[in-house]
XYZ file of C-alpha atoms in Angstrom:
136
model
C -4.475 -124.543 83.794
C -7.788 -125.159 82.510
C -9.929 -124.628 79.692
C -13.046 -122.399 79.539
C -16.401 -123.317 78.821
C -18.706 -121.917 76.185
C -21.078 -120.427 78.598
C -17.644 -118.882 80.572
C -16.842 -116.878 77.315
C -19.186 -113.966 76.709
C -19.228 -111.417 73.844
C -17.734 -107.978 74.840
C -16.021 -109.263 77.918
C -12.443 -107.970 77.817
C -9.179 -110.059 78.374
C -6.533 -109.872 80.906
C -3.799 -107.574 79.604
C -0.595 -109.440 78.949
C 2.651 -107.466 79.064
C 6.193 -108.978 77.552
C 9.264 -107.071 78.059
C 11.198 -107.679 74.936
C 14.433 -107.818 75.990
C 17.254 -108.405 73.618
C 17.710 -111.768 74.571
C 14.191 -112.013 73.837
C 14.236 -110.845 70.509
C 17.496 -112.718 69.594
C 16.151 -115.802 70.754
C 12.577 -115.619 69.280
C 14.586 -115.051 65.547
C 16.513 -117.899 65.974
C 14.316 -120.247 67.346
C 12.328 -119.840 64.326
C 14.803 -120.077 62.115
C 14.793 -116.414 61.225
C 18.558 -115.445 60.369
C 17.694 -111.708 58.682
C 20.211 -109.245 60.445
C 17.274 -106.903 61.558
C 16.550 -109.570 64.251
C 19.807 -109.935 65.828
C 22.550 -107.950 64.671
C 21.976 -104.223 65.917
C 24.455 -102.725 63.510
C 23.017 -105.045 60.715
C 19.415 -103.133 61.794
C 21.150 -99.829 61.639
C 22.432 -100.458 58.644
C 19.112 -100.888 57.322
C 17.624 -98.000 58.969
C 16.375 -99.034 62.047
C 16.947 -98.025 65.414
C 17.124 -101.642 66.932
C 16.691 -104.879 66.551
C 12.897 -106.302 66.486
C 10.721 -108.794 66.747
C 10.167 -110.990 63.559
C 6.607 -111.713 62.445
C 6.870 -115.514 63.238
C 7.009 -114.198 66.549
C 4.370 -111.319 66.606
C 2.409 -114.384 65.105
C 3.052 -116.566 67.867
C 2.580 -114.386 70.430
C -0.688 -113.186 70.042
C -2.227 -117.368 69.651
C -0.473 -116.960 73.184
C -2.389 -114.532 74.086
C -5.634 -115.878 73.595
C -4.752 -119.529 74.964
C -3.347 -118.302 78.203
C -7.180 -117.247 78.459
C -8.853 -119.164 76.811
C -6.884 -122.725 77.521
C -4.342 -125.540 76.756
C -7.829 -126.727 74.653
C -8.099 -123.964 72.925
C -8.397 -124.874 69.318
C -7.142 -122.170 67.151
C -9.616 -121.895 63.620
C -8.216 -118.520 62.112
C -5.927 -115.448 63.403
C -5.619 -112.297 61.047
C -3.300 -109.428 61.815
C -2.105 -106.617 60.511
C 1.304 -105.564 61.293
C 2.440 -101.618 62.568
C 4.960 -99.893 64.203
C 8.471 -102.329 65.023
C 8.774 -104.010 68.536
C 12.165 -102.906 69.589
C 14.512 -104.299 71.713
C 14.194 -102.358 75.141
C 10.020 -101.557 74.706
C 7.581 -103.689 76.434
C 4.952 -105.641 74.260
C 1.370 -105.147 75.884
C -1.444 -107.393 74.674
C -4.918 -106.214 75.312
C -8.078 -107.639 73.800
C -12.353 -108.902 73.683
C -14.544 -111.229 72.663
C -16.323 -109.594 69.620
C -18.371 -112.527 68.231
C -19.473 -116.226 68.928
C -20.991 -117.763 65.844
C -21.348 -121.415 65.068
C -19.657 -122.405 67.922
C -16.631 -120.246 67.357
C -15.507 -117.312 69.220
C -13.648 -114.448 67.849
C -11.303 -112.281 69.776
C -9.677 -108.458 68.651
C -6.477 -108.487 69.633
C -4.080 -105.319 69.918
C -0.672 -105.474 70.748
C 0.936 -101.994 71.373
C 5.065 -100.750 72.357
C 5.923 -96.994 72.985
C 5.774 -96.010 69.316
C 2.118 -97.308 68.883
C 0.351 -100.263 68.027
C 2.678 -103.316 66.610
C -0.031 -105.546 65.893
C -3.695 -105.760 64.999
C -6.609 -107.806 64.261
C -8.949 -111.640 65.040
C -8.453 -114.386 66.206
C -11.018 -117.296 66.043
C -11.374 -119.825 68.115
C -13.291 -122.943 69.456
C -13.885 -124.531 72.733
C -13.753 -128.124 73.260
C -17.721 -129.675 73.611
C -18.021 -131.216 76.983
């Protein structure tokens, strides 16, 4: 995997979508490995008991995943300066996680990316994420 250039990234030019099937395993997993022990994320009568319909993702995760996003296309280089999201609807167990996004601005030698990450009930996540490019 390598790392794009400045003059590879150009404002208004979309991302490849990236699509996550968030299994329960996957949810489970993400919780715990982040040390994330709230009920919601791993005990579906715990969630029920709360009043929701499943178990979902934790924001550690959401957070995670989208800086994944952008450095599977941007590069292993990649140096993350800023992400911003706003949280929606739950990821739920069973739904499938799609990641769509462009490049909205390059200024001072950082690029920002919108980011949207939407499941069956709407959008789950929102919002930027800046970045820079190593100088060559």
């Amino acid at each position: 995997m390598r790392t794009l250039t400045d003059d590879e990234v150009r404002v208004g030019a979309p991302l490849p979508e990236l699509a996550i099937d968030l299994s329960p395993t996957v949810v489970v997993s993400t919780a715990l490995a982040t040390m994330d022990f709230t009920p919601v994320h791993h005990d579906v009568e715990g969630a029920r008991a709360q009043g929701s319909k499943d178990i979902f993702l934790n924001i550690l995760t959401t957070m995670g995943l989208v800086e994944r996003y952008v450095t599977d296309w941007a590069g292993p280089e990649a140096i993350i300066r800023g992400i911003n999201v706003k949280l929606g609807v739950p990821a739920y167990a069973g739904d499938r996680l799609a990641f769509t996004g462009s490049v909205v601005a390059c200024e001072d030698g950082e690029f920002t990316v919108e980011v949207r990450g939407g499941v069956s009930l709407g959008d789950h996540v929102s919002g930027t994420v800046r970045f820079a490019l190593p100088t060559r």
